Coordinates of N, CA and C in Angstrom, one line a residue:
M1 N 81.9 84.9 77.9 CA 81.6 85.1 76.5 C 81.7 83.8 75.7
P2 N 80.8 83.5 74.9 CA 80.9 82.3 74.1 C 81.9 82.4 73.0
E3 N 82.4 81.3 72.4 CA 83.4 81.4 71.4 C 82.8 82.2 70.2
S4 N 83.5 83.2 69.8 CA 83.0 84.1 68.8 C 84.2 84.8 68.1
D5 N 83.9 85.7 67.1 CA 84.9 86.4 66.5 C 85.7 87.3 67.5
L6 N 85.0 87.8 68.6 CA 85.7 88.5 69.6 C 86.7 87.6 70.3
D7 N 86.3 86.4 70.7 CA 87.2 85.5 71.3 C 88.4 85.2 70.5
L8 N 88.2 85.1 69.2 CA 89.4 84.9 68.3 C 90.3 86.2 68.3
M9 N 89.6 87.4 68.3 CA 90.4 88.6 68.4 C 91.2 88.6 69.7
V10 N 90.7 88.2 70.8 CA 91.4 88.2 72.1 C 92.6 87.2 72.0
E11 N 92.4 86.1 71.4 CA 93.5 85.2 71.2 C 94.6 85.8 70.4
K12 N 94.2 86.5 69.3 CA 95.3 87.2 68.5 C 96.0 88.2 69.3
Y13 N 95.2 88.9 70.1 CA 95.8 90.0 70.9 C 96.8 89.4 71.9
H14 N 96.4 88.3 72.5 CA 97.4 87.6 73.4 C 98.6 87.1 72.7
R15 N 98.5 86.6 71.5 CA 99.6 86.1 70.7 C 100.5 87.3 70.3
A16 N 99.9 88.5 70.0 CA 100.7 89.6 69.7 C 101.6 90.1 70.8
L17 N 101.1 89.9 72.1 CA 101.9 90.2 73.2 C 103.2 89.4 73.2
D18 N 103.2 88.2 72.7 CA 104.4 87.4 72.7 C 105.5 88.1 71.9
A19 N 105.1 88.6 70.7 CA 106.1 89.3 69.9 C 106.5 90.7 70.5
F20 N 105.5 91.3 71.1 CA 105.8 92.6 71.7 C 106.8 92.5 72.8
I21 N 106.8 91.5 73.7 CA 107.7 91.4 74.8 C 109.1 90.8 74.3
K22 N 109.1 90.5 73.0 CA 110.4 90.2 72.4 C 111.0 91.4 71.7
G23 N 110.3 92.5 71.8 CA 110.8 93.8 71.2 C 110.1 94.1 69.8
D24 N 109.1 93.4 69.4 CA 108.5 93.6 68.1 C 107.0 94.0 68.3
P25 N 106.7 95.3 68.1 CA 105.4 95.8 68.3 C 104.4 95.7 67.1
E26 N 104.9 95.3 66.0 CA 104.2 95.3 64.7 C 102.9 94.5 64.8
H27 N 102.9 93.4 65.4 CA 101.7 92.5 65.5 C 100.6 93.2 66.3
Q28 N 101.0 93.9 67.4 CA 100.0 94.6 68.2 C 99.5 95.8 67.5
K29 N 100.3 96.5 66.8 CA 99.9 97.7 66.0 C 98.8 97.4 65.0
K30 N 98.9 96.2 64.4 CA 97.8 95.8 63.4 C 96.5 95.6 64.1
L31 N 96.4 95.3 65.4 CA 95.2 95.0 66.0 C 94.5 96.3 66.6
F32 N 95.2 97.4 66.6 CA 94.7 98.6 67.1 C 94.0 99.4 66.1
S33 N 92.9 100.2 66.5 CA 92.2 101.0 65.6 C 93.1 102.1 64.9
K34 N 92.8 102.5 63.7 CA 93.5 103.5 63.1 C 92.7 104.9 63.1
R35 N 91.7 104.9 63.9 CA 90.8 106.1 64.0 C 91.5 107.0 65.0
D36 N 91.1 108.3 64.9 CA 91.7 109.3 65.7 C 91.4 109.2 67.2
D37 N 90.4 108.5 67.6 CA 90.1 108.3 69.1 C 90.8 107.1 69.7
V38 N 91.6 106.4 69.1 CA 92.3 105.3 69.7 C 93.3 105.8 70.8
T39 N 93.3 105.1 71.9 CA 94.2 105.6 73.0 C 94.9 104.4 73.6
L40 N 96.1 104.8 74.2 CA 96.9 103.8 74.9 C 97.5 104.5 76.1
A41 N 97.2 103.9 77.3 CA 97.8 104.4 78.6 C 98.6 103.2 79.1
N42 N 99.9 103.3 78.9 CA 100.8 102.3 79.5 C 101.6 102.8 80.7
P43 N 102.3 101.9 81.4 CA 102.9 102.4 82.7 C 104.1 103.3 82.5
L44 N 104.5 103.6 81.2 CA 105.8 104.3 81.0 C 105.6 105.8 80.7
G45 N 104.3 106.3 80.7 CA 104.1 107.7 80.4 C 102.7 108.1 80.3
P46 N 102.4 109.3 79.9 CA 101.1 109.8 79.8 C 100.3 109.1 78.7
P47 N 99.0 109.1 78.7 CA 98.2 108.5 77.7 C 98.5 109.1 76.3
A48 N 98.5 108.2 75.3 CA 98.7 108.6 73.9 C 97.3 108.5 73.2
R49 N 97.0 109.5 72.3 CA 95.8 109.5 71.6 C 96.1 109.7 70.1
G50 N 95.4 108.9 69.3 CA 95.6 108.9 67.8 C 96.6 107.9 67.4
P51 N 96.4 107.4 66.2 CA 97.3 106.3 65.7 C 98.8 106.5 65.7
S52 N 99.2 107.7 65.3 CA 100.7 108.0 65.3 C 101.2 108.0 66.7
A53 N 100.5 108.6 67.7 CA 101.0 108.7 69.1 C 101.0 107.3 69.7
V54 N 99.9 106.5 69.4 CA 99.8 105.2 70.0 C 100.9 104.3 69.5
E55 N 101.2 104.4 68.2 CA 102.2 103.5 67.6 C 103.6 103.9 68.1
A56 N 103.9 105.2 68.3 CA 105.1 105.7 68.8 C 105.3 105.2 70.2
T57 N 104.2 105.2 71.0 CA 104.3 104.7 72.4 C 104.6 103.2 72.4
M58 N 104.0 102.5 71.5 CA 104.3 101.0 71.5 C 105.7 100.8 71.1
D59 N 106.2 101.6 70.1 CA 107.6 101.4 69.7 C 108.6 101.6 70.9
R60 N 108.3 102.7 71.6 CA 109.2 103.0 72.8 C 109.1 102.0 73.8
A61 N 107.9 101.5 74.1 CA 107.8 100.4 75.2 C 108.5 99.1 74.8
S62 N 108.2 98.7 73.5 CA 108.7 97.4 73.1 C 110.2 97.4 72.9
S63 N 110.8 98.6 72.6 CA 112.2 98.7 72.4 C 113.0 98.4 73.7
G64 N 112.4 98.4 74.8 CA 113.1 98.1 76.1 C 112.9 96.7 76.5
L65 N 112.3 95.9 75.7 CA 112.0 94.5 76.1 C 112.8 93.5 75.2
R66 N 113.3 92.4 75.8 CA 114.0 91.4 75.0 C 113.7 90.0 75.6
E67 N 113.7 89.0 74.7 CA 113.6 87.6 75.1 C 112.5 87.4 76.0
G68 N 111.3 88.0 75.8 CA 110.2 87.8 76.7 C 109.2 86.7 76.2
E69 N 108.3 86.4 77.1 CA 107.3 85.5 76.8 C 106.1 85.7 77.8
P70 N 104.9 85.6 77.2 CA 103.7 85.6 78.1 C 103.7 84.3 78.9
I71 N 103.2 84.4 80.2 CA 103.1 83.2 81.0 C 101.6 82.8 81.1
R72 N 100.7 83.8 81.4 CA 99.3 83.5 81.4 C 98.5 84.8 81.4
F73 N 97.2 84.6 81.1 CA 96.3 85.8 81.2 C 95.2 85.4 82.1
E74 N 95.0 86.2 83.1 CA 94.0 85.9 84.1 C 92.8 86.8 83.9
R75 N 91.7 86.3 83.4 CA 90.5 87.1 83.1 C 89.8 87.5 84.4
I76 N 89.7 88.8 84.6 CA 88.9 89.2 85.8 C 87.5 89.5 85.4
S77 N 87.3 90.1 84.3 CA 85.9 90.4 83.8 C 85.9 90.6 82.3
G78 N 84.8 90.7 81.8 CA 84.6 91.0 80.4 C 83.2 90.9 79.9
D79 N 82.9 91.6 78.9 CA 81.5 91.6 78.3 C 81.6 92.1 76.9
A80 N 80.6 91.8 76.1 CA 80.5 92.2 74.7 C 79.1 92.6 74.3
G81 N 79.0 93.6 73.6 CA 77.8 94.0 72.9 C 78.0 93.8 71.4
T82 N 77.2 94.4 70.6 CA 77.3 94.2 69.1 C 78.5 95.1 68.6
E83 N 78.8 96.2 69.2 CA 79.8 97.2 68.7 C 80.9 97.4 69.6
L84 N 80.8 97.2 70.9 CA 81.8 97.4 71.9 C 82.0 96.2 72.8
A85 N 83.2 96.0 73.2 CA 83.5 94.9 74.2 C 84.7 95.3 75.0
Y86 N 84.8 94.7 76.2 CA 85.9 95.0 77.1 C 86.4 93.7 77.8
I87 N 87.7 93.7 78.1 CA 88.2 92.7 79.0 C 89.1 93.4 80.1
V88 N 89.0 92.8 81.3 CA 89.9 93.2 82.3 C 90.7 92.0 82.7
E89 N 92.0 92.1 82.6 CA 92.9 90.9 82.9 C 94.1 91.3 83.7
I90 N 94.7 90.3 84.2 CA 96.1 90.4 84.7 C 96.9 89.6 83.7
E91 N 97.9 90.4 83.1 CA 98.8 89.7 82.1 C 100.1 89.4 82.9
W92 N 100.4 88.1 82.9 CA 101.6 87.6 83.5 C 102.6 87.3 82.4
A93 N 103.8 88.0 82.4 CA 104.8 87.8 81.4 C 106.1 87.9 82.1
R94 N 107.2 87.6 81.3 CA 108.6 87.9 81.8 C 109.4 88.2 80.6
A95 N 110.5 89.0 80.9 CA 111.4 89.5 79.8 C 112.6 90.1 80.4
K96 N 113.6 90.3 79.5 CA 114.7 91.1 79.9 C 114.3 92.6 79.6
V97 N 114.4 93.4 80.7 CA 113.9 94.8 80.6 C 115.1 95.7 80.6
G98 N 115.0 96.7 79.7 CA 116.1 97.7 79.6 C 117.4 97.0 79.3
G99 N 118.5 97.5 80.0 CA 119.8 96.9 79.8 C 120.1 95.7 80.6
S100 N 119.1 95.2 81.4 CA 119.4 94.0 82.3 C 119.5 92.7 81.5
D101 N 120.4 91.9 81.9 CA 120.5 90.5 81.4 C 119.7 89.5 82.1
E102 N 119.0 90.0 83.2 CA 118.2 89.1 84.0 C 116.7 89.1 83.4
V103 N 116.1 88.0 83.4 CA 114.7 87.9 83.0 C 113.9 88.3 84.3
S104 N 113.0 89.2 84.1 CA 112.2 89.7 85.2 C 110.7 89.5 85.0
P105 N 109.9 89.2 86.0 CA 108.5 89.1 85.9 C 107.9 90.5 85.5
I106 N 106.9 90.5 84.7 CA 106.2 91.7 84.3 C 104.7 91.4 84.5
P107 N 104.1 91.6 85.6 CA 102.7 91.4 85.8 C 102.0 92.8 85.6
L108 N 100.9 92.8 84.8 CA 100.2 94.1 84.5 C 98.7 93.9 84.7
R109 N 98.1 94.9 85.3 CA 96.6 95.0 85.4 C 96.2 95.7 84.1
V110 N 95.4 95.1 83.3 CA 95.1 95.6 82.0 C 93.6 95.7 81.7
T111 N 93.1 96.8 81.2 CA 91.8 96.9 80.7 C 91.9 97.2 79.2
T112 N 91.2 96.5 78.4 CA 91.2 96.7 76.9 C 89.8 96.8 76.5
I113 N 89.6 97.8 75.6 CA 88.3 98.0 75.0 C 88.4 97.8 73.5
F114 N 87.5 97.0 73.0 CA 87.4 96.6 71.6 C 86.2 97.3 70.9
R115 N 86.4 97.7 69.7 CA 85.2 98.2 68.9 C 85.2 97.5 67.6
R116 N 84.0 97.2 67.1 CA 83.8 96.6 65.8 C 84.0 97.8 64.8
E117 N 84.9 97.6 63.8 CA 85.2 98.5 62.8 C 85.2 97.8 61.5
D118 N 84.4 98.2 60.6 CA 84.3 97.5 59.2 C 84.2 96.0 59.3
G119 N 83.4 95.6 60.3 CA 83.2 94.1 60.4 C 84.2 93.3 61.2
E120 N 85.2 94.0 61.8 CA 86.2 93.2 62.6 C 86.5 94.0 63.9
W121 N 86.9 93.3 64.9 CA 87.2 93.9 66.2 C 88.6 94.5 66.1
K122 N 88.7 95.8 66.7 CA 89.9 96.5 66.8 C 90.1 96.9 68.3
V123 N 91.3 97.1 68.8 CA 91.5 97.6 70.1 C 91.4 99.2 69.9
V124 N 90.5 99.7 70.7 CA 90.3 101.2 70.7 C 90.9 101.8 71.9
H125 N 91.1 101.0 73.0 CA 91.8 101.6 74.2 C 92.4 100.4 75.0
R126 N 93.6 100.7 75.5 CA 94.3 99.8 76.4 C 94.9 100.6 77.5
H127 N 94.6 100.2 78.7 CA 95.3 100.8 79.9 C 95.9 99.7 80.7
A128 N 97.2 99.9 81.0 CA 98.0 98.9 81.7 C 98.8 99.5 82.8
D129 N 98.8 98.9 84.0 CA 99.7 99.4 85.0 C 100.1 98.3 85.9
P130 N 101.2 98.5 86.7 CA 101.7 97.3 87.5 C 101.1 97.2 88.9
I131 N 100.0 97.9 89.1 CA 99.4 97.8 90.5 C 98.6 96.5 90.7
L132 N 99.1 95.6 91.5 CA 98.4 94.4 91.7 C 98.2 94.1 93.2
S133 N 98.6 95.0 94.1 CA 98.3 94.8 95.5 C 97.8 96.1 96.1
P134 N 97.1 96.0 97.2 CA 96.6 97.3 97.8 C 97.7 98.2 98.1
R135 N 97.4 99.5 98.0 CA 98.4 100.6 98.3 C 97.7 101.6 99.2
P136 N 98.5 102.3 100.0 CA 97.9 103.3 100.9 C 97.5 104.5 100.1
I137 N 96.5 105.2 100.6 CA 95.9 106.4 99.9 C 97.0 107.4 99.6
E138 N 98.1 107.5 100.4 CA 99.2 108.4 100.2 C 99.9 108.2 98.9
S139 N 99.8 107.0 98.4 CA 100.5 106.7 97.2 C 100.0 107.5 96.0
L140 N 98.8 108.1 96.2 CA 98.3 109.0 95.1 C 99.0 110.3 95.0
V141 N 99.7 110.7 96.1 CA 100.4 112.0 96.1 C 101.7 111.9 95.4
Q142 N 101.9 112.8 94.4 CA 103.2 112.8 93.7 C 104.1 113.9 94.2
S143 N 105.3 113.5 94.5 CA 106.2 114.6 95.1 C 107.1 115.1 94.0

């Protein structure tokens, strides 16, 4: 994608992760859509739909992170039209997680969908999970 307002939005989105993994979700919240169809599927629970549920999910996730920092963002794919865009990335970060005093790596496989709303890009969907290596088919079975 050429340098554009979407590229600037992705840069802001990446910078907001820096605050998020230090325990502050407010910067990320500002980048998400406030429309009823906004969704967030993070590794800690079921998908959240709607601004209130998405923000509550962000609050819960960021409250368990401290002293974090992003390391790098590995773009796997992405594309943009006039109204919708997406990126698929591996987010490499580290932080103190939960009650641990140890800094731990936090690699996530992330798909983010952006939508143009009132002339600016907003996150309309984010899905993140920690699956970065092949797994057996049996891993789909929940006991």
